[in-house]
Every structure is written in C-alpha cells, then in structure tokens.
Amino acid sequence: MQDISRGSALGTSGASELFQLLRDGQPHTRAELAKLTGLARSTIALRVDELMRLRLITPVDDAVSTGGRPSSQFALNPTARVVVAADFGASHATIAITDLTGANLIKHREPLNIGDGPDVVLGWLVETTHDLLAQINRDATELVAIGMGLPGPVQHGTGQPINPPIMPGWDRFDVPGWVQQHLAVPVLVDNDVNIMALGERAFAWPDTEHLIFVKVATGIGSGVISGALLQRGAQGVAGDIGHVQIPRGAGIPCHCGNRGCLEALASGPAIARQLRAEGIDAQTGQDVVELVKRGNVDAIQAVRQAGRDIGEVLTACVSLINPSVIAIGGGMAQAGEHLIAGVREVVYSRAMPLATEHLAIVQSAAAENAGVIGASMLAIHHALSPESIASMASA
Ligand SMILES: [Zn+2]
C-alpha cells in the first residue's frame, strides 16, 4: 500500500510535466511522448492514465487506424474544466465562461458602474458567474480559475488596485480574497489594458513576441508584451503612457494634477472638448466617433491630430521596446483609419528606420473582446500551470 501511494505521488508530478507537452492541443501518441521526454513507455502509460482519470486529456481519432482499434493518440480535453473571464470598464462589464482553449461557452455584457465599489461589483461577478454556469449546465466545481481586468493600476501578486483614480472604495481592496469567500478558486487580477494586450496577442498575433497594445478611450494606456511576456514593471504600472507630457499640450490641465499630459490632449473627452471649442456639439468620445463616421471634417482632423500626439509618445516606446506590432484599441479606435493614420505618420517618420522596417501599426483585431479574451488567457495560464495540474492530480 505504501509503495503504491509513493509511486502515485511520483507519477503525479510526472503527469503534470507530461501535461505541459499536451497543452498545445496537438495529438500525440504514447511513443511520441516517450521519445520527447526520454521516459520509458510504461511510465508514459501510467501518466497518460492519470491525466485521462482527471479528464484533462482525451483520446482523439486516429487518422491511420481504421479497423476499430482503440485510438493511440491523446490531446488536451478543452471541455474538462471551465474558467471565468471578466472585463470591467468604468461603466460596463463583460463576463464570459470559456473552455481551456479560451473558446467562449457563454458571454454576458451589461452596464455596471465600477464606482459603486467592490461589494456591489464583485457581488455581481459572483452572482452572474452562478447564473451563467447554470445556463450552460456546468457546475461550480468545474470552475478552475477566474481572470479579471480592472480599469486602474493593480499590484501584481496581491491583485489589489492601488490608488485607482476612477474606482472609489477600491484602493488596496483584497479582490481575490473577497471573491474566494464565494468561489474557492484562484483569482487573477490585472489592469484592463494589460489583459487587452494578452487578448490581442492570443487572438491575432500568437507568434509575435514583441507587441504594444494601446487603449485610447476616456483615458490612454498601453500594455507591453516583450519577449513574449507581459511586462508589468516593478509596481504594475508599466505602459502607463497617458501622463507623458507632450509639447502641444503645454498648459492644458490633466485630472492627474499635472499639465500637458497625452491623455489631456488625445483621449476621447479631450478631443470632444476641442471640438466644442470650435462650436461643434460633441460631449463624449463616442460623439466624436459618430462625427467621424458621418464624415465631419473637423472631427476627422482632430482625431488625426490625436493620432499624431499618441505617435509622439509611441515613437519613444518604439525606441525602447522595438515592437513588431502596435495595436490600437479602445473606443476611439472605432474612428478607424484616421486615428491610426496619425500614429503611423509620426512613428514611421520619426523612429529609427531599422525599428520601423517590419513594424505594423494596426487597429485592434480583437476589438471590444480583447479584454475578456485576455482575462481568459490569464486564468487558463494559471489553471494549466505545472503547479496547478500537480495539485489537481494529488487532490
Ligand atoms: Zn495626467
């Protein structure tokens, strides 16, 4: 008995290691797995059985075998478990339940004011999670992680928002701790632009190692992926480009207390304010987008100039990070090519030629889904990590 349990414990961590080879979803035979790992066929067989018991892998149809032989190939079983992905903006929330590849099983979006505070917002998250799970006939025990993005700086590691300007009541609030009182799974919290960068990469640029995602909306921020890793910096504020000062902004006050910030000049509300000064009725960034879509020349020129302003700051980012993709998202990206054209105009003319030789500056392809896709990636990455699989196997 003791020998068996010891053997099982050894097999458990080994099963987790083997699972990392099967995570990509590609089918493998036991023989291939033995060759890849250098382990004996008998050891591979034990570990495959362990992963099958956990339903993490599943037999897949064998293309060459036809005569009713059992399949000899195995791959990730995407439906074995589910994760919750939540994207909170200032005034709306999107929540999805996805499988282990990030495919949406169900998605829900509704207006929600982040300023109502953590009890209200996180209470809604828990309640909506239960509702959605019930709608797709899945049980809370099948949930393995929750990923979420919040519209403010988040301390990586603790998941606590730090002095978030538009989130009263959230400063240093223990978000994971609160949620875990109701849903006992790991809770990964990050800044909304960071998860958008993860989502954009997963959706449109999976093989790109160096990508900057820029959100242009009520505020301006960016998420930086360098060397295929999201860069959060020492305090989790890497990529916070909205408060870089630019010459054209001289004297314009910003809500952060400084003057001349990029955000005070090129965000949606800032462009609307400039248009109002010219006698055009625009209250919000969305109004500006509508004007642009209707072909209003003043609005088009203002948006293109905002693109140039953003391009000034991004030129410095290009020198620092040398990305191969800059994806522009957020509500103002709906103004289409006019914003992007302004960004390109400055970056392509001002950055060093080698840095822009293969640099694509494009509109976000994941668009309004970038956040929820990224939150799902955050949750899945944690749920399928060697540590998580090992603890699942030993449970
Ligand atoms: Zn500022």
Tab-separated table of C-alpha atoms and ligand atoms in Angstrom:
chain	number	residue	atom	x	y	z
A	1	MET	CA	0.000	0.000	0.000
A	2	GLN	CA	2.721	2.430	0.979
A	3	ASP	CA	4.690	1.655	-2.143
A	4	ILE	CA	1.681	2.291	-4.315
A	5	SER	CA	0.963	5.671	-2.719
A	6	ARG	CA	4.595	6.680	-3.090
A	7	GLY	CA	4.524	5.576	-6.708
A	8	SER	CA	1.349	7.540	-7.239
A	9	ALA	CA	2.878	10.671	-5.735
A	10	LEU	CA	5.861	10.407	-8.070
A	11	GLY	CA	3.591	9.740	-11.017
A	12	THR	CA	1.538	12.789	-10.104
A	13	SER	CA	4.246	15.395	-10.581
A	14	GLY	CA	5.354	13.486	-13.669
A	15	ALA	CA	1.809	13.628	-15.034
A	16	SER	CA	1.870	17.397	-14.622
A	17	GLU	CA	5.133	17.602	-16.576
A	18	LEU	CA	3.733	15.380	-19.305
A	19	PHE	CA	0.610	17.525	-19.475
A	20	GLN	CA	2.701	20.575	-20.388
A	21	LEU	CA	3.616	18.772	-23.638
A	22	LEU	CA	-0.051	18.130	-24.381
A	23	ARG	CA	-1.288	21.631	-23.543
A	24	ASP	CA	-0.927	22.902	-27.105
A	25	GLY	CA	-3.845	20.696	-28.175
A	26	GLN	CA	-1.802	18.746	-30.751
A	27	PRO	CA	-2.443	14.984	-30.648
A	28	HIS	CA	0.479	12.799	-29.571
A	29	THR	CA	0.952	9.046	-29.376
A	30	ARG	CA	2.473	7.361	-26.328
A	31	ALA	CA	5.508	6.557	-28.467
A	32	GLU	CA	5.961	10.218	-29.425
A	33	LEU	CA	5.633	11.258	-25.803
A	34	ALA	CA	8.224	8.663	-24.777
A	35	LYS	CA	10.594	9.999	-27.433
A	36	LEU	CA	10.011	13.653	-26.449
A	37	THR	CA	10.550	13.019	-22.738
A	38	GLY	CA	13.096	10.201	-22.855
A	39	LEU	CA	10.891	8.262	-20.410
A	40	ALA	CA	10.051	4.561	-20.618
A	41	ARG	CA	6.825	3.612	-22.442
A	42	SER	CA	5.491	2.062	-19.196
A	43	THR	CA	5.999	5.359	-17.312
A	44	ILE	CA	4.269	7.308	-20.097
A	45	ALA	CA	1.349	4.857	-19.984
A	46	LEU	CA	0.896	5.453	-16.223
A	47	ARG	CA	0.979	9.226	-16.628
A	48	VAL	CA	-1.395	9.210	-19.582
A	49	ASP	CA	-3.803	7.134	-17.478
A	50	GLU	CA	-3.505	9.672	-14.644
A	51	LEU	CA	-4.314	12.603	-16.994
A	52	MET	CA	-7.193	10.603	-18.511
A	53	ARG	CA	-8.568	9.987	-14.996
A	54	LEU	CA	-8.561	13.775	-14.449
A	55	ARG	CA	-10.227	14.153	-17.889
A	56	LEU	CA	-7.508	16.705	-18.778
A	57	ILE	CA	-6.621	14.735	-21.904
A	58	THR	CA	-8.793	12.675	-24.165
A	59	PRO	CA	-8.238	10.071	-26.894
A	60	VAL	CA	-8.539	11.549	-30.373
A	61	ASP	CA	-9.425	9.863	-33.626
A	62	ASP	CA	-6.511	8.120	-35.154
A	63	ALA	CA	-6.311	9.091	-38.819
A	64	VAL	CA	-4.430	5.987	-39.878
A	65	SER	CA	-6.144	3.431	-37.694
A	66	THR	CA	-9.461	2.283	-39.114
A	67	GLY	CA	-10.075	-1.271	-38.018
A	68	GLY	CA	-11.812	-0.459	-34.737
A	69	ARG	CA	-8.547	-0.359	-32.808
A	70	PRO	CA	-8.614	1.942	-29.766
A	71	SER	CA	-7.128	5.332	-30.508
A	72	SER	CA	-3.448	5.643	-29.715
A	73	GLN	CA	-3.387	9.460	-29.801
A	74	PHE	CA	-4.150	11.875	-26.980
A	75	ALA	CA	-4.697	15.628	-26.769
A	76	LEU	CA	-5.879	18.303	-24.377
A	77	ASN	CA	-9.547	17.930	-23.492
A	78	PRO	CA	-10.668	21.589	-23.753
A	79	THR	CA	-14.016	20.997	-22.083
A	80	ALA	CA	-12.606	19.263	-19.000
A	81	ARG	CA	-12.855	22.406	-16.881
A	82	VAL	CA	-14.026	25.996	-17.307
A	83	VAL	CA	-12.682	29.440	-16.356
A	84	VAL	CA	-14.425	32.764	-15.772
A	85	ALA	CA	-13.128	35.816	-17.656
A	86	ALA	CA	-14.329	39.261	-16.582
A	87	ASP	CA	-13.514	42.656	-18.083
A	88	PHE	CA	-14.585	45.675	-16.026
A	89	GLY	CA	-14.622	49.140	-17.556
A	90	ALA	CA	-15.655	52.389	-15.909
A	91	SER	CA	-19.328	51.910	-16.748
A	92	HIS	CA	-19.772	48.429	-18.194
A	93	ALA	CA	-18.766	44.839	-17.505
A	94	THR	CA	-18.341	41.782	-19.696
A	95	ILE	CA	-18.134	38.293	-18.287
A	96	ALA	CA	-17.560	35.063	-20.178
A	97	ILE	CA	-17.176	31.432	-19.290
A	98	THR	CA	-14.652	29.759	-21.551
A	99	ASP	CA	-13.193	26.326	-22.041
A	100	LEU	CA	-9.481	25.564	-21.597
A	101	THR	CA	-8.597	26.899	-25.054
A	102	GLY	CA	-10.337	30.227	-24.358
A	103	ALA	CA	-13.372	29.463	-26.546
A	104	ASN	CA	-16.486	31.225	-25.253
A	105	LEU	CA	-19.169	28.954	-23.870
A	106	ILE	CA	-21.366	31.880	-22.847
A	107	LYS	CA	-20.881	35.651	-22.630
A	108	HIS	CA	-22.821	38.441	-20.982
A	109	ARG	CA	-22.351	42.207	-21.069
A	110	GLU	CA	-24.219	44.854	-19.123
A	111	PRO	CA	-23.851	48.415	-17.816
A	112	LEU	CA	-22.160	48.421	-14.402
A	113	ASN	CA	-20.644	51.356	-12.580
A	114	ILE	CA	-17.216	50.451	-11.183
A	115	GLY	CA	-17.602	53.428	-8.808
A	116	ASP	CA	-20.364	51.544	-6.950
A	117	GLY	CA	-17.495	49.868	-5.086
A	118	PRO	CA	-16.132	46.348	-4.672
A	119	ASP	CA	-19.036	44.852	-2.677
A	120	VAL	CA	-21.554	45.684	-5.411
A	121	VAL	CA	-19.301	44.931	-8.393
A	122	LEU	CA	-17.777	41.705	-7.070
A	123	GLY	CA	-21.174	40.595	-5.751
A	124	TRP	CA	-22.466	40.980	-9.316
A	125	LEU	CA	-19.479	38.939	-10.575
A	126	VAL	CA	-20.232	36.044	-8.207
A	127	GLU	CA	-23.969	36.089	-8.884
A	128	THR	CA	-23.530	36.324	-12.678
A	129	THR	CA	-20.970	33.500	-12.627
A	130	HIS	CA	-23.513	31.184	-10.933
A	131	ASP	CA	-26.239	32.262	-13.395
A	132	LEU	CA	-24.077	31.653	-16.457
A	133	LEU	CA	-22.790	28.298	-15.184
A	134	ALA	CA	-26.389	27.185	-14.653
A	135	GLN	CA	-27.346	28.319	-18.178
A	136	ILE	CA	-24.685	26.076	-19.743
A	137	ASN	CA	-25.324	23.192	-17.315
A	138	ARG	CA	-21.894	23.357	-15.728
A	139	ASP	CA	-21.217	23.083	-12.013
A	140	ALA	CA	-19.157	25.468	-9.888
A	141	THR	CA	-16.869	22.501	-9.067
A	142	GLU	CA	-15.766	22.512	-12.732
A	143	LEU	CA	-14.513	26.084	-12.412
A	144	VAL	CA	-10.697	26.205	-12.018
A	145	ALA	CA	-9.793	29.913	-12.116
A	146	ILE	CA	-11.121	33.438	-12.539
A	147	GLY	CA	-9.255	36.089	-14.533
A	148	MET	CA	-10.327	39.722	-14.422
A	149	GLY	CA	-9.292	43.153	-15.600
A	150	LEU	CA	-9.969	46.367	-13.669
A	151	PRO	CA	-9.769	49.923	-15.043
A	152	GLY	CA	-6.914	51.098	-12.817
A	153	PRO	CA	-3.434	50.199	-11.571
A	154	VAL	CA	-3.309	46.738	-9.966
A	155	GLN	CA	-0.464	45.439	-7.843
A	156	HIS	CA	0.648	42.190	-9.414
A	157	GLY	CA	0.893	39.380	-6.896
A	158	THR	CA	-1.757	40.650	-4.464
A	159	GLY	CA	-4.370	41.596	-7.079
A	160	GLN	CA	-5.076	44.814	-5.168
A	161	PRO	CA	-5.932	48.057	-7.011
A	162	ILE	CA	-3.534	50.828	-5.956
A	163	ASN	CA	-4.893	54.410	-5.855
A	164	PRO	CA	-7.187	53.810	-8.836
A	165	PRO	CA	-8.447	57.260	-9.930
A	166	ILE	CA	-11.926	56.232	-11.162
A	167	MET	CA	-12.585	53.455	-8.624
A	168	PRO	CA	-13.626	54.953	-5.253
A	169	GLY	CA	-13.579	52.377	-2.441
A	170	TRP	CA	-11.209	50.008	-4.261
A	171	ASP	CA	-7.823	51.277	-3.038
A	172	ARG	CA	-5.861	48.246	-1.736
A	173	PHE	CA	-9.063	46.191	-1.592
A	174	ASP	CA	-8.359	42.442	-1.386
A	175	VAL	CA	-10.192	41.488	-4.607
A	176	PRO	CA	-9.064	37.815	-4.722
A	177	GLY	CA	-9.814	37.334	-1.002
A	178	TRP	CA	-13.346	38.714	-1.360
A	179	VAL	CA	-14.198	36.619	-4.421
A	180	GLN	CA	-12.697	33.454	-2.901
A	181	GLN	CA	-15.156	33.637	0.003
A	182	HIS	CA	-17.806	32.750	-2.586
A	183	LEU	CA	-15.901	30.928	-5.344
A	184	ALA	CA	-12.959	28.960	-3.940
A	185	VAL	CA	-10.631	29.104	-6.965
A	186	PRO	CA	-7.515	31.150	-7.816
A	187	VAL	CA	-8.452	34.733	-8.799
A	188	LEU	CA	-6.044	36.573	-11.110
A	189	VAL	CA	-6.497	40.342	-11.287
A	190	ASP	CA	-4.748	42.732	-13.661
A	191	ASN	CA	-5.063	46.159	-15.192
A	192	ASP	CA	-7.570	46.244	-18.076
A	193	VAL	CA	-5.025	47.346	-20.684
A	194	ASN	CA	-2.661	44.535	-19.695
A	195	ILE	CA	-5.347	41.921	-20.261
A	196	MET	CA	-6.276	43.584	-23.579
A	197	ALA	CA	-2.650	43.175	-24.684
A	198	LEU	CA	-2.808	39.477	-23.752
A	199	GLY	CA	-6.147	39.119	-25.552
A	200	GLU	CA	-4.998	40.890	-28.718
A	201	ARG	CA	-1.892	38.718	-28.921
A	202	ALA	CA	-3.830	35.476	-28.350
A	203	PHE	CA	-6.488	36.484	-30.895
A	204	ALA	CA	-4.445	37.961	-33.725
A	205	TRP	CA	-0.689	37.679	-33.116
A	206	PRO	CA	0.042	34.399	-31.282
A	207	ASP	CA	3.574	34.108	-32.694
A	208	THR	CA	4.536	37.739	-32.072
A	209	GLU	CA	6.915	38.198	-29.153
A	210	HIS	CA	7.016	41.993	-29.023
A	211	LEU	CA	3.695	43.822	-29.072
A	212	ILE	CA	2.353	47.059	-27.628
A	213	PHE	CA	-1.408	47.397	-27.188
A	214	VAL	CA	-2.636	50.982	-26.850
A	215	LYS	CA	-6.085	51.713	-25.441
A	216	VAL	CA	-7.466	55.087	-26.483
A	217	ALA	CA	-10.749	55.782	-24.739
A	218	THR	CA	-11.687	58.010	-21.771
A	219	GLY	CA	-8.053	57.538	-20.782
A	220	ILE	CA	-4.951	56.412	-22.646
A	221	GLY	CA	-2.788	53.492	-21.564
A	222	SER	CA	-0.778	50.652	-23.009
A	223	GLY	CA	0.060	47.036	-22.303
A	224	VAL	CA	3.558	45.890	-23.196
A	225	ILE	CA	4.473	42.361	-24.256
A	226	SER	CA	8.198	41.930	-24.651
A	227	GLY	CA	9.981	38.621	-25.160
A	228	ALA	CA	6.501	37.002	-25.271
A	229	LEU	CA	5.869	38.064	-21.663
A	230	LEU	CA	3.555	40.741	-20.352
A	231	GLN	CA	5.732	43.399	-18.717
A	232	ARG	CA	4.117	44.821	-15.607
A	233	GLY	CA	7.153	46.608	-14.206
A	234	ALA	CA	8.092	46.921	-10.533
A	235	GLN	CA	4.729	48.285	-9.335
A	236	GLY	CA	2.418	47.077	-12.101
A	237	VAL	CA	2.244	50.426	-13.908
A	238	ALA	CA	4.485	49.677	-16.899
A	239	GLY	CA	2.887	51.042	-20.069
A	240	ASP	CA	1.024	53.878	-18.335
A	241	ILE	CA	1.746	56.336	-21.164
A	242	GLY	CA	-1.294	58.609	-20.669
A	243	HIS	CA	0.544	61.037	-18.423
A	244	VAL	CA	3.658	61.548	-20.504
A	245	GLN	CA	3.959	65.243	-21.276
A	246	ILE	CA	3.914	66.345	-24.895
A	247	PRO	CA	4.830	69.818	-26.187
A	248	ARG	CA	1.472	70.559	-27.883
A	249	GLY	CA	-0.270	70.011	-24.551
A	250	ALA	CA	1.565	72.831	-22.784
A	251	GLY	CA	-0.660	74.363	-20.108
A	252	ILE	CA	-3.647	72.028	-20.558
A	253	PRO	CA	-4.609	70.676	-17.115
A	254	CYS	CA	-4.936	66.923	-16.604
A	255	HIS	CA	-7.029	65.195	-13.919
A	256	CYS	CA	-3.783	63.688	-12.555
A	257	GLY	CA	-2.740	67.161	-11.339
A	258	ASN	CA	-0.070	67.788	-13.971
A	259	ARG	CA	-0.351	69.745	-17.200
A	260	GLY	CA	0.214	68.823	-20.819
A	261	CYS	CA	-0.373	65.055	-20.448
A	262	LEU	CA	-1.082	62.993	-23.562
A	263	GLU	CA	-4.423	61.969	-22.023
A	264	ALA	CA	-5.461	65.615	-21.570
A	265	LEU	CA	-4.962	66.143	-25.299
A	266	ALA	CA	-5.727	62.955	-27.210
A	267	SER	CA	-8.315	60.970	-25.198
A	268	GLY	CA	-11.961	60.812	-26.299
A	269	PRO	CA	-13.191	63.515	-23.877
A	270	ALA	CA	-10.185	65.724	-24.746
A	271	ILE	CA	-10.980	65.595	-28.474
A	272	ALA	CA	-14.664	66.313	-27.728
A	273	ARG	CA	-13.632	69.342	-25.656
A	274	GLN	CA	-11.524	70.703	-28.537
A	275	LEU	CA	-14.435	70.282	-30.956
A	276	ARG	CA	-16.795	72.097	-28.559
A	277	ALA	CA	-14.332	74.986	-28.504
A	278	GLU	CA	-14.815	75.138	-32.288
A	279	GLY	CA	-18.600	75.243	-31.828
A	280	ILE	CA	-19.267	71.589	-32.628
A	281	ASP	CA	-21.648	69.633	-30.407
A	282	ALA	CA	-19.601	66.740	-29.002
A	283	GLN	CA	-19.824	65.674	-25.355
A	284	THR	CA	-18.070	62.307	-25.329
A	285	GLY	CA	-15.538	60.267	-27.245
A	286	GLN	CA	-18.435	58.289	-28.719
A	287	ASP	CA	-19.886	61.549	-30.105
A	288	VAL	CA	-16.525	62.199	-31.784
A	289	VAL	CA	-16.535	58.709	-33.323
A	290	GLU	CA	-20.062	59.311	-34.672
A	291	LEU	CA	-18.989	62.646	-36.194
A	292	VAL	CA	-16.017	60.965	-37.867
A	293	LYS	CA	-18.245	58.206	-39.254
A	294	ARG	CA	-20.547	60.879	-40.701
A	295	GLY	CA	-17.541	62.466	-42.417
A	296	ASN	CA	-17.296	65.640	-40.307
A	297	VAL	CA	-14.013	67.180	-41.471
A	298	ASP	CA	-13.232	68.976	-38.194
A	299	ALA	CA	-13.720	65.775	-36.216
A	300	ILE	CA	-11.568	63.814	-38.683
A	301	GLN	CA	-8.778	66.390	-38.412
A	302	ALA	CA	-8.977	66.392	-34.595
A	303	VAL	CA	-8.803	62.594	-34.453
A	304	ARG	CA	-5.882	62.501	-36.868
A	305	GLN	CA	-4.063	65.088	-34.723
A	306	ALA	CA	-4.753	62.962	-31.616
A	307	GLY	CA	-3.150	60.072	-33.518
A	308	ARG	CA	-0.065	62.215	-34.158
A	309	ASP	CA	0.113	63.137	-30.443
A	310	ILE	CA	-0.112	59.469	-29.460
A	311	GLY	CA	2.512	58.738	-32.141
A	312	GLU	CA	4.946	61.137	-30.431
A	313	VAL	CA	4.856	59.104	-27.227
A	314	LEU	CA	4.850	55.798	-29.117
A	315	THR	CA	7.985	56.836	-31.019
A	316	ALA	CA	9.833	56.778	-27.690
A	317	CYS	CA	8.218	53.422	-26.847
A	318	VAL	CA	9.373	52.005	-30.206
A	319	SER	CA	12.945	53.032	-29.429
A	320	LEU	CA	12.741	51.413	-26.009
A	321	ILE	CA	10.887	48.165	-26.785
A	322	ASN	CA	11.349	47.649	-30.564
A	323	PRO	CA	7.925	46.015	-31.024
A	324	SER	CA	6.873	44.351	-34.281
A	325	VAL	CA	3.194	45.200	-33.693
A	326	ILE	CA	1.430	48.231	-32.225
A	327	ALA	CA	-2.306	47.512	-31.944
A	328	ILE	CA	-4.627	50.425	-31.221
A	329	GLY	CA	-7.857	49.607	-29.380
A	330	GLY	CA	-10.380	51.218	-27.059
A	331	GLY	CA	-13.481	53.227	-28.008
A	332	MET	CA	-11.614	55.840	-30.065
A	333	ALA	CA	-10.136	53.130	-32.315
A	334	GLN	CA	-13.648	52.909	-33.786
A	335	ALA	CA	-12.784	56.184	-35.541
A	336	GLY	CA	-10.917	53.788	-37.816
A	337	GLU	CA	-8.024	54.633	-40.069
A	338	HIS	CA	-7.991	58.350	-39.193
A	339	LEU	CA	-6.534	57.738	-35.724
A	340	ILE	CA	-4.142	55.030	-36.952
A	341	ALA	CA	-3.000	57.235	-39.857
A	342	GLY	CA	-1.947	59.965	-37.421
A	343	VAL	CA	0.006	57.463	-35.316
A	344	ARG	CA	1.726	55.999	-38.384
A	345	GLU	CA	2.573	59.429	-39.787
A	346	VAL	CA	4.666	60.326	-36.734
A	347	VAL	CA	6.119	56.937	-35.786
A	348	TYR	CA	7.220	55.990	-39.315
A	349	SER	CA	8.826	59.383	-39.906
A	350	ARG	CA	10.476	59.810	-36.505
A	351	ALA	CA	11.574	56.382	-35.260
A	352	MET	CA	14.840	54.868	-36.472
A	353	PRO	CA	14.381	53.139	-39.859
A	354	LEU	CA	15.500	49.723	-38.586
A	355	ALA	CA	12.921	49.870	-35.776
A	356	THR	CA	10.060	50.519	-38.205
A	357	GLU	CA	11.214	48.266	-41.059
A	358	HIS	CA	8.826	45.466	-40.047
A	359	LEU	CA	6.624	47.393	-37.617
A	360	ALA	CA	2.870	47.002	-38.141
A	361	ILE	CA	0.667	49.748	-36.654
A	362	VAL	CA	-2.879	48.423	-36.822
A	363	GLN	CA	-6.353	48.669	-35.386
A	364	SER	CA	-7.056	46.050	-32.689
A	365	ALA	CA	-8.463	42.912	-34.312
A	366	ALA	CA	-9.946	41.567	-31.074
A	367	ALA	CA	-11.651	44.982	-30.600
A	368	GLU	CA	-14.195	45.021	-27.745
A	369	ASN	CA	-13.431	41.350	-26.988
A	370	ALA	CA	-9.721	41.934	-26.279
A	371	GLY	CA	-10.246	42.326	-22.524
A	372	VAL	CA	-12.340	39.249	-21.970
A	373	ILE	CA	-10.085	37.079	-24.172
A	374	GLY	CA	-7.061	38.286	-22.189
A	375	ALA	CA	-8.769	37.629	-18.844
A	376	SER	CA	-9.485	34.107	-20.036
A	377	MET	CA	-5.816	33.651	-21.040
A	378	LEU	CA	-4.704	34.865	-17.597
A	379	ALA	CA	-6.983	32.327	-15.906
A	380	ILE	CA	-6.079	29.431	-18.236
A	381	HIS	CA	-2.356	30.100	-17.958
A	382	HIS	CA	-2.651	29.781	-14.191
A	383	ALA	CA	-5.059	26.816	-14.238
A	384	LEU	CA	-2.854	24.737	-16.563
A	385	SER	CA	0.474	25.622	-14.943
A	386	PRO	CA	2.602	22.693	-13.715
A	387	GLU	CA	1.822	23.620	-10.078
A	388	SER	CA	-1.960	23.735	-10.630
A	389	ILE	CA	-2.038	20.412	-12.506
A	390	ALA	CA	0.133	18.765	-9.857
A	391	SER	CA	-2.207	19.886	-7.080
A	392	MET	CA	-5.233	18.771	-9.127
A	393	ALA	CA	-3.644	15.358	-9.543
A	394	SER	CA	-2.839	14.982	-5.840
A	395	ALA	CA	-6.320	16.054	-4.702
B	1	ZN	ZN	-2.001	63.491	-16.472
